[in-house]
Amino acid sequence: MEEQNRRVTPEQAAANAKTGLATIVGAFAESPQTLRRARLLGLSGWAYHVSARAGALGEVRPETVAAAIGFIAPEAVIDGWEATAKTSAPMEVATWHLHELCKWGIEQLGGFPRLGRLLELTGRVVDAVEHAGLPLFAAWRAMPVPDQAPGARAAVILHLLHEHRLGVHLVAVRASGLTPLQAIIAGPEGETGAVAFGWQPPYPPAGPIVRRLLWADSVGDALAGQAYGTLDMAERIELVGLLESLSQRLAR
């Protein structure tokens, strides 16, 4: 184990952090208060998801939102964005989402025993991200954090790290020559994932493109790993362990 730990590169740290980040952010997305906020705003879950995530971009055209998100079918993004615009400004939805994220962080992350260390390490990684080509990450990093309690700050930083990962994955997929739909079809969820993200059949065959997706995943690890390179090897190992511990705590 010790020999394996010595070889943890920034790219490996980014790859190992991916599952923990997705679990933590998913716990917030599926929390009752998040779903309640959508209902209070009079939005469907789909419209809320699109506007809460992309509202940080401000008043932009829905086609711009679809391009920034990438993996959701453009028609579904446009429908969700335009449905939100009938009752609320998307930036207002994103602001409410950020408030809910902070409240959730205080309640769910505030008691994590090593929260201070998690804040230090994740904060350094977020600060090291080069945001060129990552519009959603850049937009969210520019959003003022409404609560400076440690749990709130941790929730926001973890959201930023997850958004960073989603952004570099989109860049890597396009660099591989795949379309977002092809990447979904070649992934573990296949056609089920395509339906969930609003894509309509017919779907491309997965067989010929799986190898390209594997290449894209490795490129995504390399791109994400550039920010993790700001930590030394022991810190990278520590951060991955903290994310695993926190994700397990939330899954109980």
mmCIF file of C-alpha atoms in Angstrom:
data_model
loop_
_atom_site.group_PDB
_atom_site.id
_atom_site.type_symbol
_atom_site.label_atom_id
_atom_site.label_comp_id
_atom_site.label_asym_id
_atom_site.label_seq_id
_atom_site.Cartn_x
_atom_site.Cartn_y
_atom_site.Cartn_z
ATOM 1 C CA MET A 1 0.000 0.000 0.000
ATOM 2 C CA GLU A 2 2.788 2.407 0.881
ATOM 3 C CA GLU A 3 4.526 1.769 -2.447
ATOM 4 C CA GLN A 4 1.244 2.303 -4.296
ATOM 5 C CA ASN A 5 0.654 5.571 -2.461
ATOM 6 C CA ARG A 6 4.069 6.867 -3.526
ATOM 7 C CA ARG A 7 2.961 6.628 -7.123
ATOM 8 C CA VAL A 8 -0.232 8.684 -6.811
ATOM 9 C CA THR A 9 0.167 11.287 -9.538
ATOM 10 C CA PRO A 10 -2.008 14.386 -9.936
ATOM 11 C CA GLU A 11 -3.899 12.573 -12.704
ATOM 12 C CA GLN A 12 -4.544 9.574 -10.454
ATOM 13 C CA ALA A 13 -5.667 11.829 -7.635
ATOM 14 C CA ALA A 14 -8.174 13.513 -9.936
ATOM 15 C CA ALA A 15 -9.437 10.118 -11.121
ATOM 16 C CA ASN A 16 -9.729 8.804 -7.560
ATOM 17 C CA ALA A 17 -11.540 11.964 -6.381
ATOM 18 C CA LYS A 18 -14.197 11.744 -9.095
ATOM 19 C CA THR A 19 -16.484 9.171 -7.439
ATOM 20 C CA GLY A 20 -16.406 10.829 -4.029
ATOM 21 C CA LEU A 21 -17.208 14.227 -5.487
ATOM 22 C CA ALA A 22 -20.122 12.857 -7.504
ATOM 23 C CA THR A 23 -21.522 11.120 -4.408
ATOM 24 C CA ILE A 24 -21.264 14.241 -2.249
ATOM 25 C CA VAL A 25 -22.799 16.574 -4.839
ATOM 26 C CA GLY A 26 -25.459 13.979 -5.615
ATOM 27 C CA ALA A 27 -26.448 13.875 -1.947
ATOM 28 C CA PHE A 28 -27.235 17.584 -2.111
ATOM 29 C CA ALA A 29 -29.050 17.343 -5.439
ATOM 30 C CA GLU A 30 -31.329 14.607 -4.089
ATOM 31 C CA SER A 31 -31.929 16.191 -0.684
ATOM 32 C CA PRO A 32 -35.535 17.064 0.244
ATOM 33 C CA GLN A 33 -34.768 20.777 0.633
ATOM 34 C CA THR A 34 -33.339 20.980 -2.881
ATOM 35 C CA LEU A 35 -36.401 19.323 -4.374
ATOM 36 C CA ARG A 36 -38.656 21.520 -2.238
ATOM 37 C CA ARG A 37 -36.976 24.653 -3.593
ATOM 38 C CA ALA A 38 -37.919 23.622 -7.139
ATOM 39 C CA ARG A 39 -41.549 23.237 -6.091
ATOM 40 C CA LEU A 40 -41.585 26.580 -4.285
ATOM 41 C CA LEU A 41 -40.318 28.282 -7.435
ATOM 42 C CA GLY A 42 -43.035 26.586 -9.467
ATOM 43 C CA LEU A 43 -40.530 24.745 -11.651
ATOM 44 C CA SER A 44 -40.379 21.168 -12.817
ATOM 45 C CA GLY A 45 -37.389 19.197 -11.631
ATOM 46 C CA TRP A 46 -35.933 19.393 -15.138
ATOM 47 C CA ALA A 47 -36.312 23.160 -15.475
ATOM 48 C CA TYR A 48 -34.854 23.647 -12.021
ATOM 49 C CA HIS A 49 -31.855 21.442 -12.784
ATOM 50 C CA VAL A 50 -31.004 23.347 -15.960
ATOM 51 C CA SER A 51 -31.515 26.847 -14.550
ATOM 52 C CA ALA A 52 -29.960 26.138 -11.144
ATOM 53 C CA ARG A 53 -26.789 24.853 -12.765
ATOM 54 C CA ALA A 54 -26.499 27.258 -15.687
ATOM 55 C CA GLY A 55 -28.156 30.316 -14.159
ATOM 56 C CA ALA A 56 -24.729 31.417 -12.954
ATOM 57 C CA LEU A 57 -24.002 32.318 -16.595
ATOM 58 C CA GLY A 58 -26.552 35.131 -16.349
ATOM 59 C CA GLU A 59 -28.970 36.223 -19.060
ATOM 60 C CA VAL A 60 -27.711 34.225 -22.023
ATOM 61 C CA ARG A 61 -29.464 32.499 -24.884
ATOM 62 C CA PRO A 62 -30.565 28.898 -24.299
ATOM 63 C CA GLU A 63 -28.297 27.713 -27.097
ATOM 64 C CA THR A 64 -25.352 29.053 -25.093
ATOM 65 C CA VAL A 65 -26.560 27.118 -22.068
ATOM 66 C CA ALA A 66 -26.838 23.928 -24.109
ATOM 67 C CA ALA A 67 -23.297 24.379 -25.376
ATOM 68 C CA ALA A 68 -21.941 24.964 -21.869
ATOM 69 C CA ILE A 69 -23.711 21.964 -20.315
ATOM 70 C CA GLY A 70 -22.970 19.717 -23.288
ATOM 71 C CA PHE A 71 -24.336 16.369 -22.173
ATOM 72 C CA ILE A 72 -28.022 17.270 -21.932
ATOM 73 C CA ALA A 73 -29.861 17.252 -25.250
ATOM 74 C CA PRO A 74 -30.077 20.826 -26.595
ATOM 75 C CA GLU A 75 -33.860 20.637 -27.017
ATOM 76 C CA ALA A 76 -34.262 19.607 -23.370
ATOM 77 C CA VAL A 77 -31.981 22.417 -22.194
ATOM 78 C CA ILE A 78 -33.901 24.979 -24.246
ATOM 79 C CA ASP A 79 -37.240 23.725 -22.898
ATOM 80 C CA GLY A 80 -36.018 23.917 -19.290
ATOM 81 C CA TRP A 81 -34.390 27.317 -19.697
ATOM 82 C CA GLU A 82 -37.403 28.860 -21.406
ATOM 83 C CA ALA A 83 -39.799 27.350 -18.851
ATOM 84 C CA THR A 84 -37.784 28.985 -16.056
ATOM 85 C CA ALA A 85 -37.702 32.339 -17.839
ATOM 86 C CA LYS A 86 -41.510 32.510 -17.758
ATOM 87 C CA THR A 87 -41.519 32.839 -13.962
ATOM 88 C CA SER A 88 -37.970 33.589 -12.749
ATOM 89 C CA ALA A 89 -34.653 34.940 -13.949
ATOM 90 C CA PRO A 90 -32.242 31.984 -14.212
ATOM 91 C CA MET A 91 -29.647 33.920 -12.190
ATOM 92 C CA GLU A 92 -32.172 34.176 -9.353
ATOM 93 C CA VAL A 93 -32.656 30.417 -9.448
ATOM 94 C CA ALA A 94 -28.901 29.872 -9.314
ATOM 95 C CA THR A 95 -28.649 32.288 -6.393
ATOM 96 C CA TRP A 96 -31.367 30.422 -4.503
ATOM 97 C CA HIS A 97 -29.593 27.169 -5.336
ATOM 98 C CA LEU A 98 -26.387 28.544 -3.849
ATOM 99 C CA HIS A 99 -28.217 29.563 -0.660
ATOM 100 C CA GLU A 100 -29.674 26.060 -0.376
ATOM 101 C CA LEU A 101 -26.236 24.560 -0.993
ATOM 102 C CA CYS A 102 -24.798 26.605 1.872
ATOM 103 C CA LYS A 103 -27.629 25.606 4.228
ATOM 104 C CA TRP A 104 -27.184 21.963 3.308
ATOM 105 C CA GLY A 105 -23.428 22.245 3.825
ATOM 106 C CA ILE A 106 -23.852 23.672 7.323
ATOM 107 C CA GLU A 107 -26.273 20.891 8.261
ATOM 108 C CA GLN A 108 -24.601 17.940 6.559
ATOM 109 C CA LEU A 109 -20.903 18.835 6.378
ATOM 110 C CA GLY A 110 -20.453 21.069 9.402
ATOM 111 C CA GLY A 111 -19.875 18.126 11.731
ATOM 112 C CA PHE A 112 -17.259 16.397 9.578
ATOM 113 C CA PRO A 113 -14.290 15.855 11.925
ATOM 114 C CA ARG A 114 -11.580 17.000 9.507
ATOM 115 C CA LEU A 115 -13.546 19.770 7.835
ATOM 116 C CA GLY A 116 -10.798 22.363 8.276
ATOM 117 C CA ARG A 117 -8.248 20.226 6.487
ATOM 118 C CA LEU A 118 -10.741 19.395 3.729
ATOM 119 C CA LEU A 119 -11.345 23.113 3.225
ATOM 120 C CA GLU A 120 -7.638 23.841 3.021
ATOM 121 C CA LEU A 121 -6.814 21.148 0.467
ATOM 122 C CA THR A 122 -9.881 21.543 -1.760
ATOM 123 C CA GLY A 123 -9.554 25.323 -1.650
ATOM 124 C CA ARG A 124 -6.013 25.132 -2.976
ATOM 125 C CA VAL A 125 -7.102 22.868 -5.829
ATOM 126 C CA VAL A 126 -9.976 25.173 -6.792
ATOM 127 C CA ASP A 127 -7.672 28.193 -6.728
ATOM 128 C CA ALA A 128 -5.261 26.368 -9.052
ATOM 129 C CA VAL A 129 -7.843 25.623 -11.762
ATOM 130 C CA GLU A 130 -7.222 27.294 -15.105
ATOM 131 C CA HIS A 131 -10.759 28.127 -16.150
ATOM 132 C CA ALA A 132 -10.213 28.631 -19.898
ATOM 133 C CA GLY A 133 -12.775 26.470 -21.700
ATOM 134 C CA LEU A 134 -14.771 25.888 -18.489
ATOM 135 C CA PRO A 135 -17.558 28.497 -18.578
ATOM 136 C CA LEU A 136 -19.777 26.948 -15.907
ATOM 137 C CA PHE A 137 -16.901 26.474 -13.493
ATOM 138 C CA ALA A 138 -15.767 30.050 -14.062
ATOM 139 C CA ALA A 139 -19.292 31.394 -13.588
ATOM 140 C CA TRP A 140 -19.795 29.510 -10.337
ATOM 141 C CA ARG A 141 -16.380 30.450 -8.971
ATOM 142 C CA ALA A 142 -17.343 34.099 -9.511
ATOM 143 C CA MET A 143 -20.609 33.755 -7.560
ATOM 144 C CA PRO A 144 -20.386 35.434 -4.109
ATOM 145 C CA VAL A 145 -20.708 32.848 -1.317
ATOM 146 C CA PRO A 146 -23.545 34.051 0.945
ATOM 147 C CA ASP A 147 -22.431 32.212 4.105
ATOM 148 C CA GLN A 148 -18.862 31.863 5.337
ATOM 149 C CA ALA A 149 -19.542 29.084 7.856
ATOM 150 C CA PRO A 150 -17.072 26.207 7.306
ATOM 151 C CA GLY A 151 -19.776 23.741 6.228
ATOM 152 C CA ALA A 152 -21.200 26.220 3.726
ATOM 153 C CA ARG A 153 -17.791 26.996 2.248
ATOM 154 C CA ALA A 154 -16.984 23.294 1.981
ATOM 155 C CA ALA A 155 -20.218 22.590 0.112
ATOM 156 C CA VAL A 156 -19.495 25.375 -2.376
ATOM 157 C CA ILE A 157 -15.896 24.295 -2.945
ATOM 158 C CA LEU A 158 -16.903 20.670 -3.471
ATOM 159 C CA HIS A 159 -19.566 21.829 -5.936
ATOM 160 C CA LEU A 160 -16.860 23.771 -7.787
ATOM 161 C CA LEU A 161 -14.567 20.744 -7.928
ATOM 162 C CA HIS A 162 -17.393 18.634 -9.330
ATOM 163 C CA GLU A 163 -18.242 21.325 -11.891
ATOM 164 C CA HIS A 164 -14.562 21.447 -12.817
ATOM 165 C CA ARG A 165 -14.578 17.711 -13.436
ATOM 166 C CA LEU A 166 -17.719 17.854 -15.574
ATOM 167 C CA GLY A 167 -16.204 20.682 -17.607
ATOM 168 C CA VAL A 168 -12.904 18.980 -18.364
ATOM 169 C CA HIS A 169 -14.772 15.786 -19.253
ATOM 170 C CA LEU A 170 -16.754 17.669 -21.888
ATOM 171 C CA VAL A 171 -13.547 19.159 -23.303
ATOM 172 C CA ALA A 172 -11.900 15.723 -23.383
ATOM 173 C CA VAL A 173 -14.902 14.085 -25.057
ATOM 174 C CA ARG A 174 -14.920 16.653 -27.831
ATOM 175 C CA ALA A 175 -11.150 16.331 -28.249
ATOM 176 C CA SER A 176 -11.621 12.580 -28.726
ATOM 177 C CA GLY A 177 -13.905 13.226 -31.687
ATOM 178 C CA LEU A 178 -17.009 12.001 -29.864
ATOM 179 C CA THR A 179 -20.240 13.927 -29.581
ATOM 180 C CA PRO A 180 -21.794 14.197 -26.108
ATOM 181 C CA LEU A 181 -24.478 11.686 -27.136
ATOM 182 C CA GLN A 182 -21.867 9.203 -28.350
ATOM 183 C CA ALA A 183 -20.011 9.542 -25.039
ATOM 184 C CA ILE A 184 -23.193 8.766 -23.095
ATOM 185 C CA ILE A 185 -24.017 5.765 -25.292
ATOM 186 C CA ALA A 186 -20.479 4.390 -24.911
ATOM 187 C CA GLY A 187 -20.605 4.843 -21.134
ATOM 188 C CA PRO A 188 -21.930 2.474 -18.463
ATOM 189 C CA GLU A 189 -25.544 3.717 -18.641
ATOM 190 C CA GLY A 190 -25.820 3.517 -22.431
ATOM 191 C CA GLU A 191 -29.257 4.190 -23.869
ATOM 192 C CA THR A 192 -30.765 4.537 -20.378
ATOM 193 C CA GLY A 193 -28.412 7.440 -19.764
ATOM 194 C CA ALA A 194 -29.283 8.980 -23.116
ATOM 195 C CA VAL A 195 -32.989 8.925 -22.269
ATOM 196 C CA ALA A 196 -32.280 10.417 -18.830
ATOM 197 C CA PHE A 197 -30.410 13.302 -20.458
ATOM 198 C CA GLY A 198 -33.215 14.036 -22.897
ATOM 199 C CA TRP A 199 -31.773 12.521 -26.082
ATOM 200 C CA GLN A 200 -34.192 10.932 -28.525
ATOM 201 C CA PRO A 201 -33.517 7.778 -30.579
ATOM 202 C CA PRO A 202 -32.160 6.533 -32.868
ATOM 203 C CA TYR A 203 -28.906 6.116 -30.971
ATOM 204 C CA PRO A 204 -25.458 5.343 -32.407
ATOM 205 C CA PRO A 205 -23.981 1.868 -31.779
ATOM 206 C CA ALA A 206 -21.680 1.778 -28.740
ATOM 207 C CA GLY A 207 -19.145 -0.815 -29.878
ATOM 208 C CA PRO A 208 -16.985 1.269 -32.236
ATOM 209 C CA ILE A 209 -16.697 4.245 -29.857
ATOM 210 C CA VAL A 210 -15.938 2.688 -26.458
ATOM 211 C CA ARG A 211 -12.196 2.911 -27.047
ATOM 212 C CA ARG A 212 -12.472 6.638 -27.786
ATOM 213 C CA LEU A 213 -14.360 7.192 -24.543
ATOM 214 C CA LEU A 214 -11.606 5.439 -22.594
ATOM 215 C CA TRP A 215 -9.117 7.812 -24.204
ATOM 216 C CA ALA A 216 -11.333 10.770 -23.319
ATOM 217 C CA ASP A 217 -11.510 9.600 -19.696
ATOM 218 C CA SER A 218 -7.725 9.510 -19.480
ATOM 219 C CA VAL A 219 -7.464 12.979 -21.012
ATOM 220 C CA GLY A 220 -10.078 14.220 -18.538
ATOM 221 C CA ASP A 221 -7.972 12.845 -15.673
ATOM 222 C CA ALA A 222 -4.915 14.632 -17.064
ATOM 223 C CA LEU A 223 -6.747 17.941 -17.451
ATOM 224 C CA ALA A 224 -8.298 17.747 -13.983
ATOM 225 C CA GLY A 225 -4.991 16.620 -12.549
ATOM 226 C CA GLN A 226 -3.315 19.887 -13.493
ATOM 227 C CA ALA A 227 -5.071 21.561 -10.551
ATOM 228 C CA TYR A 228 -4.380 18.664 -8.180
ATOM 229 C CA GLY A 229 -0.708 19.138 -8.980
ATOM 230 C CA THR A 230 -0.727 22.103 -6.593
ATOM 231 C CA LEU A 231 -0.735 19.521 -3.765
ATOM 232 C CA ASP A 232 2.234 17.337 -2.931
ATOM 233 C CA MET A 233 1.805 13.585 -3.072
ATOM 234 C CA ALA A 234 0.962 13.123 0.590
ATOM 235 C CA GLU A 235 -1.650 15.871 0.362
ATOM 236 C CA ARG A 236 -3.202 14.296 -2.741
ATOM 237 C CA ILE A 237 -3.523 10.972 -0.925
ATOM 238 C CA GLU A 238 -4.972 12.738 2.096
ATOM 239 C CA LEU A 239 -7.529 14.639 0.026
ATOM 240 C CA VAL A 240 -8.801 11.518 -1.738
ATOM 241 C CA GLY A 241 -9.146 9.823 1.650
ATOM 242 C CA LEU A 242 -11.098 12.770 3.048
ATOM 243 C CA LEU A 243 -13.483 12.740 0.102
ATOM 244 C CA GLU A 244 -14.032 8.996 0.501
ATOM 245 C CA SER A 245 -14.699 9.398 4.226
ATOM 246 C CA LEU A 246 -17.158 12.226 3.667
ATOM 247 C CA SER A 247 -19.013 10.429 0.871
ATOM 248 C CA GLN A 248 -19.352 7.323 3.076
ATOM 249 C CA ARG A 249 -20.637 9.470 5.932
ATOM 250 C CA LEU A 250 -23.321 11.008 3.698
ATOM 251 C CA ALA A 251 -24.341 7.603 2.313
ATOM 252 C CA ARG A 252 -25.276 6.231 5.757
#
